[in-house]
Amino acid sequence: MAPKKKGKKGKTKGTPIVDGLAPEDMSKEQVEEHISRIREELDREREERNYFQLERDKIHTFWEITRRQLEEKKAELRNKDREMEEAEERHQVEIKVYKQKVKHLLYEHQNNLTEMKAEGTVVMKLAQKEHHTQEGILRKDMRALKVELKEQELANEVVVKNLRLKHTEEITKMRNDFERQVREIEAKYDKKMKMLRDELDLQRKTEIHEVEERKNGQINMLMQRHEEAFTDIKNYYNDITLNNLALINSLKEQMEDMRKKEDHLEKEMMEVSMQNKRLADPLQKARDDMNEMQKKLRNYEWDKQILICTKARLKVAEKELKALQWEHEVLEQRFLKVQQERDELYRKFTAAILEVQQKVGFKNLVLERKLQALSAAVEKKEVQFNEVLAASNLDPTALTLVSRKLEDVLESKNTTIKDLQYELARVCKAHNDLLRTYEAKLLAFGIPLDNVGFKPLETAVIGQTLGQGPAGLVGTPT
C-alpha cells in the first residue's frame, strides 16, 4: 500500500518546496500529479468528515431515544405509585363498609336465632310424626320390592342362558364364513401376483434392451470422435515439422551472414583495442568518479525515500492522534453522563426503598394492631356468649344449633384472620425480596454495601418463618 501523501509542502527561507523541488523547477506532469494527490487527500478528508458527522448523528439519536425511554419509564412509575395509593384508599373504604355490614349481620343473626328457636321446636315435633309414618310405609315397600327382585333374578337367569346359546351358534356361523372368504381372497391375490411378476419381467427385459442399444450408440459416437481428434492431432504435428525444417534452413543462412559480420567485427575490435589501451587510464579515473557519484546518488535517493515515508507516517500518526483525542473527549462526556445517571438512579432507588420500608412498616403495625384488637374482641364475645348461654338455660338441641352456628361464624372469622396473616407475611416477604434485589444490583454495579450510608432492616412476622421463594411481587434475578 502506497503512503497517503508522498510529499509535504514546507517553507524554507520564503520559497515553498514540493517533493524536494521548488515549484519553478517542477514539470507540468509533476505539478498535475501533486494536484491529483492533494485532491485525493481532500476527498478522503471529506469522506472522513461525513463519516464522523454520521457517527455523531447516530450517537445523538441514541441519546434522544434513551432519554425518551427514561421519561416514559418515570411516567409509568408515577402512574403505578398513584394506582397503589388509590388501591390503598379503596381498600380502607372497603374495610369500613365490611365493618358496618358485620354489625348489621350480627344484629340480624341475633334476631334470626330467637325466631329459629321457636320455629325449630315446632318443626321438630311435626318432623318426628311424619318420620314415624314414612318409616312404616317404607318398610312395607321394602318387603314388596324384595319379592319382586327375586322373581326378576330367576327370569333373567333363564333369558341369559338362551342368549348364550344363540350367541355361540352365531359365532360358529360367522367363523366359517370368514374362513371361506379368506381362502377366496388368498387365491385371487395369488393370481394377481403371478400376472404382475410376468408383466414386470417383460418390462425389465425391454428396458435392458433399450439401455444396451443406447450404450452401443454412445460407444460408436465416442469412437468416431476419437478418430477425428487423432487425425486433427496428426495434421497439427505434420505442420509443425514442416515449419521447423523451413526455420532451420533460414537459420543456417543467418549463421553464414553472422560469420561474415564476425570477421569484420574482429578487425574493428583489433583497432578499438589499440585505442582502448591508449584510453584505459582516463577511463579508470572516470569510472572511479562515476562510482563515487552513484554512491552519493543512492544515498540521496535513500534519504529522500526515508524522509517521504516518515512524513507520511507522521501525518497518519497526527490523524490517529486527533481521532483518539476526539474519541477520548466523547468517552469522557459519556462517562460523566453515565455517572450522573447512575447517581440519580441511586438516589431515586434509595428514596424508593425508604418509602417502601416506611409504607410496609406502617402497614405491618396497622395489621398487627387490628389483629390484636380482633383477637381481644373475639375473646370478649366468647366470654359474653358463654355467660348468656349459662344464664338462658336453653334446651340441648337448641344449644347444639346455636353452638354450630357460632362455630361457623368463628371459622369464617378465623379464615379472614389467616388471610390477613398471609397478606402480612407476603408483604414482609416482598419487602425482604426487594432488599435482596437492591443489594444484588449494588454488587452488580460494583458498589460495596458499606458505602450505602444506612443498613436496611428486614421485616419479620412474629411466630412465622418466611420462605425463600419469590413473594409474587419481587424476585431476585437468577
PDB file of N, CA, C and O in Angstrom, residues 424-455:
ATOM      1  N   LEU A 424     -49.994 -10.268  55.387  1.00  0.00           N
ATOM      2  CA  LEU A 424     -48.893  -9.642  56.112  1.00  0.00           C
ATOM      3  C   LEU A 424     -47.563 -10.333  55.816  1.00  0.00           C
ATOM      4  O   LEU A 424     -46.542  -9.685  55.553  1.00  0.00           O
ATOM      5  N   ALA A 425     -47.584 -11.672  55.806  1.00  0.00           N
ATOM      6  CA  ALA A 425     -46.351 -12.421  55.507  1.00  0.00           C
ATOM      7  C   ALA A 425     -45.900 -12.166  54.079  1.00  0.00           C
ATOM      8  O   ALA A 425     -44.696 -12.048  53.798  1.00  0.00           O
ATOM      9  N   ARG A 426     -46.846 -12.065  53.148  1.00  0.00           N
ATOM     10  CA  ARG A 426     -46.482 -11.825  51.745  1.00  0.00           C
ATOM     11  C   ARG A 426     -45.854 -10.443  51.562  1.00  0.00           C
ATOM     12  O   ARG A 426     -44.871 -10.266  50.840  1.00  0.00           O
ATOM     13  N   VAL A 427     -46.428  -9.441  52.270  1.00  0.00           N
ATOM     14  CA  VAL A 427     -45.865  -8.088  52.173  1.00  0.00           C
ATOM     15  C   VAL A 427     -44.465  -8.050  52.773  1.00  0.00           C
ATOM     16  O   VAL A 427     -43.541  -7.426  52.221  1.00  0.00           O
ATOM     17  N   CYS A 428     -44.279  -8.743  53.912  1.00  0.00           N
ATOM     18  CA  CYS A 428     -42.939  -8.786  54.515  1.00  0.00           C
ATOM     19  C   CYS A 428     -41.950  -9.494  53.600  1.00  0.00           C
ATOM     20  O   CYS A 428     -40.803  -9.057  53.442  1.00  0.00           O
ATOM     21  N   LYS A 429     -42.404 -10.580  53.009  1.00  0.00           N
ATOM     22  CA  LYS A 429     -41.519 -11.317  52.095  1.00  0.00           C
ATOM     23  C   LYS A 429     -41.168 -10.454  50.874  1.00  0.00           C
ATOM     24  O   LYS A 429     -40.022 -10.468  50.390  1.00  0.00           O
ATOM     25  N   ALA A 430     -42.142  -9.688  50.357  1.00  0.00           N
ATOM     26  CA  ALA A 430     -41.866  -8.806  49.219  1.00  0.00           C
ATOM     27  C   ALA A 430     -40.855  -7.728  49.602  1.00  0.00           C
ATOM     28  O   ALA A 430     -39.962  -7.395  48.814  1.00  0.00           O
ATOM     29  N   HIS A 431     -40.999  -7.209  50.836  1.00  0.00           N
ATOM     30  CA  HIS A 431     -40.027  -6.218  51.311  1.00  0.00           C
ATOM     31  C   HIS A 431     -38.622  -6.807  51.385  1.00  0.00           C
ATOM     32  O   HIS A 431     -37.646  -6.199  50.925  1.00  0.00           O
ATOM     33  N   ASN A 432     -38.506  -8.022  51.928  1.00  0.00           N
ATOM     34  CA  ASN A 432     -37.190  -8.665  52.026  1.00  0.00           C
ATOM     35  C   ASN A 432     -36.621  -8.971  50.647  1.00  0.00           C
ATOM     36  O   ASN A 432     -35.414  -8.827  50.403  1.00  0.00           O
ATOM     37  N   ASP A 433     -37.490  -9.419  49.720  1.00  0.00           N
ATOM     38  CA  ASP A 433     -37.016  -9.683  48.346  1.00  0.00           C
ATOM     39  C   ASP A 433     -36.530  -8.406  47.685  1.00  0.00           C
ATOM     40  O   ASP A 433     -35.537  -8.414  46.941  1.00  0.00           O
ATOM     41  N   LEU A 434     -37.244  -7.300  47.947  1.00  0.00           N
ATOM     42  CA  LEU A 434     -36.812  -6.022  47.377  1.00  0.00           C
ATOM     43  C   LEU A 434     -35.439  -5.617  47.908  1.00  0.00           C
ATOM     44  O   LEU A 434     -34.586  -5.112  47.163  1.00  0.00           O
ATOM     45  N   LEU A 435     -35.200  -5.850  49.199  1.00  0.00           N
ATOM     46  CA  LEU A 435     -33.883  -5.553  49.764  1.00  0.00           C
ATOM     47  C   LEU A 435     -32.807  -6.423  49.135  1.00  0.00           C
ATOM     48  O   LEU A 435     -31.695  -5.965  48.841  1.00  0.00           O
ATOM     49  N   ARG A 436     -33.107  -7.709  48.900  1.00  0.00           N
ATOM     50  CA  ARG A 436     -32.109  -8.593  48.281  1.00  0.00           C
ATOM     51  C   ARG A 436     -31.796  -8.170  46.859  1.00  0.00           C
ATOM     52  O   ARG A 436     -30.636  -8.197  46.425  1.00  0.00           O
ATOM     53  N   THR A 437     -32.832  -7.783  46.089  1.00  0.00           N
ATOM     54  CA  THR A 437     -32.574  -7.317  44.721  1.00  0.00           C
ATOM     55  C   THR A 437     -31.775  -6.020  44.719  1.00  0.00           C
ATOM     56  O   THR A 437     -30.891  -5.814  43.885  1.00  0.00           O
ATOM     57  N   TYR A 438     -32.072  -5.148  45.715  1.00  0.00           N
ATOM     58  CA  TYR A 438     -31.307  -3.900  45.839  1.00  0.00           C
ATOM     59  C   TYR A 438     -29.827  -4.188  46.099  1.00  0.00           C
ATOM     60  O   TYR A 438     -28.940  -3.621  45.453  1.00  0.00           O
ATOM     61  N   GLU A 439     -29.554  -5.135  47.017  1.00  0.00           N
ATOM     62  CA  GLU A 439     -28.157  -5.494  47.304  1.00  0.00           C
ATOM     63  C   GLU A 439     -27.501  -6.145  46.098  1.00  0.00           C
ATOM     64  O   GLU A 439     -26.322  -5.882  45.800  1.00  0.00           O
ATOM     65  N   ALA A 440     -28.253  -7.013  45.378  1.00  0.00           N
ATOM     66  CA  ALA A 440     -27.675  -7.667  44.194  1.00  0.00           C
ATOM     67  C   ALA A 440     -27.345  -6.647  43.106  1.00  0.00           C
ATOM     68  O   ALA A 440     -26.308  -6.734  42.445  1.00  0.00           O
ATOM     69  N   LYS A 441     -28.236  -5.647  42.924  1.00  0.00           N
ATOM     70  CA  LYS A 441     -27.960  -4.618  41.911  1.00  0.00           C
ATOM     71  C   LYS A 441     -26.737  -3.783  42.291  1.00  0.00           C
ATOM     72  O   LYS A 441     -25.920  -3.427  41.441  1.00  0.00           O
ATOM     73  N   LEU A 442     -26.621  -3.448  43.585  1.00  0.00           N
ATOM     74  CA  LEU A 442     -25.451  -2.689  44.021  1.00  0.00           C
ATOM     75  C   LEU A 442     -24.169  -3.467  43.759  1.00  0.00           C
ATOM     76  O   LEU A 442     -23.170  -2.922  43.265  1.00  0.00           O
ATOM     77  N   LEU A 443     -24.179  -4.774  44.064  1.00  0.00           N
ATOM     78  CA  LEU A 443     -22.986  -5.593  43.807  1.00  0.00           C
ATOM     79  C   LEU A 443     -22.717  -5.724  42.322  1.00  0.00           C
ATOM     80  O   LEU A 443     -21.568  -5.764  41.888  1.00  0.00           O
ATOM     81  N   ALA A 444     -23.801  -5.802  41.502  1.00  0.00           N
ATOM     82  CA  ALA A 444     -23.611  -5.905  40.048  1.00  0.00           C
ATOM     83  C   ALA A 444     -23.001  -4.639  39.474  1.00  0.00           C
ATOM     84  O   ALA A 444     -22.200  -4.700  38.529  1.00  0.00           O
ATOM     85  N   PHE A 445     -23.359  -3.458  40.038  1.00  0.00           N
ATOM     86  CA  PHE A 445     -22.777  -2.195  39.562  1.00  0.00           C
ATOM     87  C   PHE A 445     -21.435  -1.882  40.227  1.00  0.00           C
ATOM     88  O   PHE A 445     -20.859  -0.817  39.976  1.00  0.00           O
ATOM     89  N   GLY A 446     -20.933  -2.789  41.053  1.00  0.00           N
ATOM     90  CA  GLY A 446     -19.623  -2.583  41.671  1.00  0.00           C
ATOM     91  C   GLY A 446     -19.646  -1.646  42.858  1.00  0.00           C
ATOM     92  O   GLY A 446     -18.618  -1.063  43.193  1.00  0.00           O
ATOM     93  N   ILE A 447     -20.794  -1.463  43.522  1.00  0.00           N
ATOM     94  CA  ILE A 447     -20.900  -0.564  44.678  1.00  0.00           C
ATOM     95  C   ILE A 447     -20.919  -1.422  45.935  1.00  0.00           C
ATOM     96  O   ILE A 447     -21.822  -2.255  46.096  1.00  0.00           O
ATOM     97  N   PRO A 448     -19.952  -1.296  46.837  1.00  0.00           N
ATOM     98  CA  PRO A 448     -19.989  -2.098  48.072  1.00  0.00           C
ATOM     99  C   PRO A 448     -21.136  -1.666  48.977  1.00  0.00           C
ATOM    100  O   PRO A 448     -21.581  -0.518  48.969  1.00  0.00           O
ATOM    101  N   LEU A 449     -21.634  -2.616  49.759  1.00  0.00           N
ATOM    102  CA  LEU A 449     -22.789  -2.346  50.628  1.00  0.00           C
ATOM    103  C   LEU A 449     -22.434  -1.406  51.775  1.00  0.00           C
ATOM    104  O   LEU A 449     -23.323  -0.773  52.349  1.00  0.00           O
ATOM    105  N   ASP A 450     -21.141  -1.303  52.112  1.00  0.00           N
ATOM    106  CA  ASP A 450     -20.754  -0.414  53.213  1.00  0.00           C
ATOM    107  C   ASP A 450     -20.865   1.054  52.835  1.00  0.00           C
ATOM    108  O   ASP A 450     -20.955   1.922  53.703  1.00  0.00           O
ATOM    109  N   ASN A 451     -20.851   1.374  51.519  1.00  0.00           N
ATOM    110  CA  ASN A 451     -20.912   2.769  51.070  1.00  0.00           C
ATOM    111  C   ASN A 451     -22.336   3.308  50.970  1.00  0.00           C
ATOM    112  O   ASN A 451     -22.539   4.431  50.502  1.00  0.00           O
ATOM    113  N   VAL A 452     -23.348   2.529  51.350  1.00  0.00           N
ATOM    114  CA  VAL A 452     -24.738   2.976  51.201  1.00  0.00           C
ATOM    115  C   VAL A 452     -25.064   4.089  52.184  1.00  0.00           C
ATOM    116  O   VAL A 452     -25.789   5.031  51.866  1.00  0.00           O
ATOM    117  N   GLY A 453     -24.509   4.008  53.376  1.00  0.00           N
ATOM    118  CA  GLY A 453     -24.776   5.047  54.374  1.00  0.00           C
ATOM    119  C   GLY A 453     -25.819   4.639  55.396  1.00  0.00           C
ATOM    120  O   GLY A 453     -25.998   5.324  56.403  1.00  0.00           O
ATOM    121  N   PHE A 454     -26.545   3.567  55.167  1.00  0.00           N
ATOM    122  CA  PHE A 454     -27.520   3.067  56.131  1.00  0.00           C
ATOM    123  C   PHE A 454     -27.636   1.563  55.938  1.00  0.00           C
ATOM    124  O   PHE A 454     -27.263   1.024  54.891  1.00  0.00           O
ATOM    125  N   LYS A 455     -28.170   0.902  56.938  1.00  0.00           N
ATOM    126  CA  LYS A 455     -28.362  -0.541  56.870  1.00  0.00           C
ATOM    127  C   LYS A 455     -29.852  -0.833  56.802  1.00  0.00           C
ATOM    128  O   LYS A 455     -30.592  -0.533  57.735  1.00  0.00           O
TER     129      LYS A 455
END
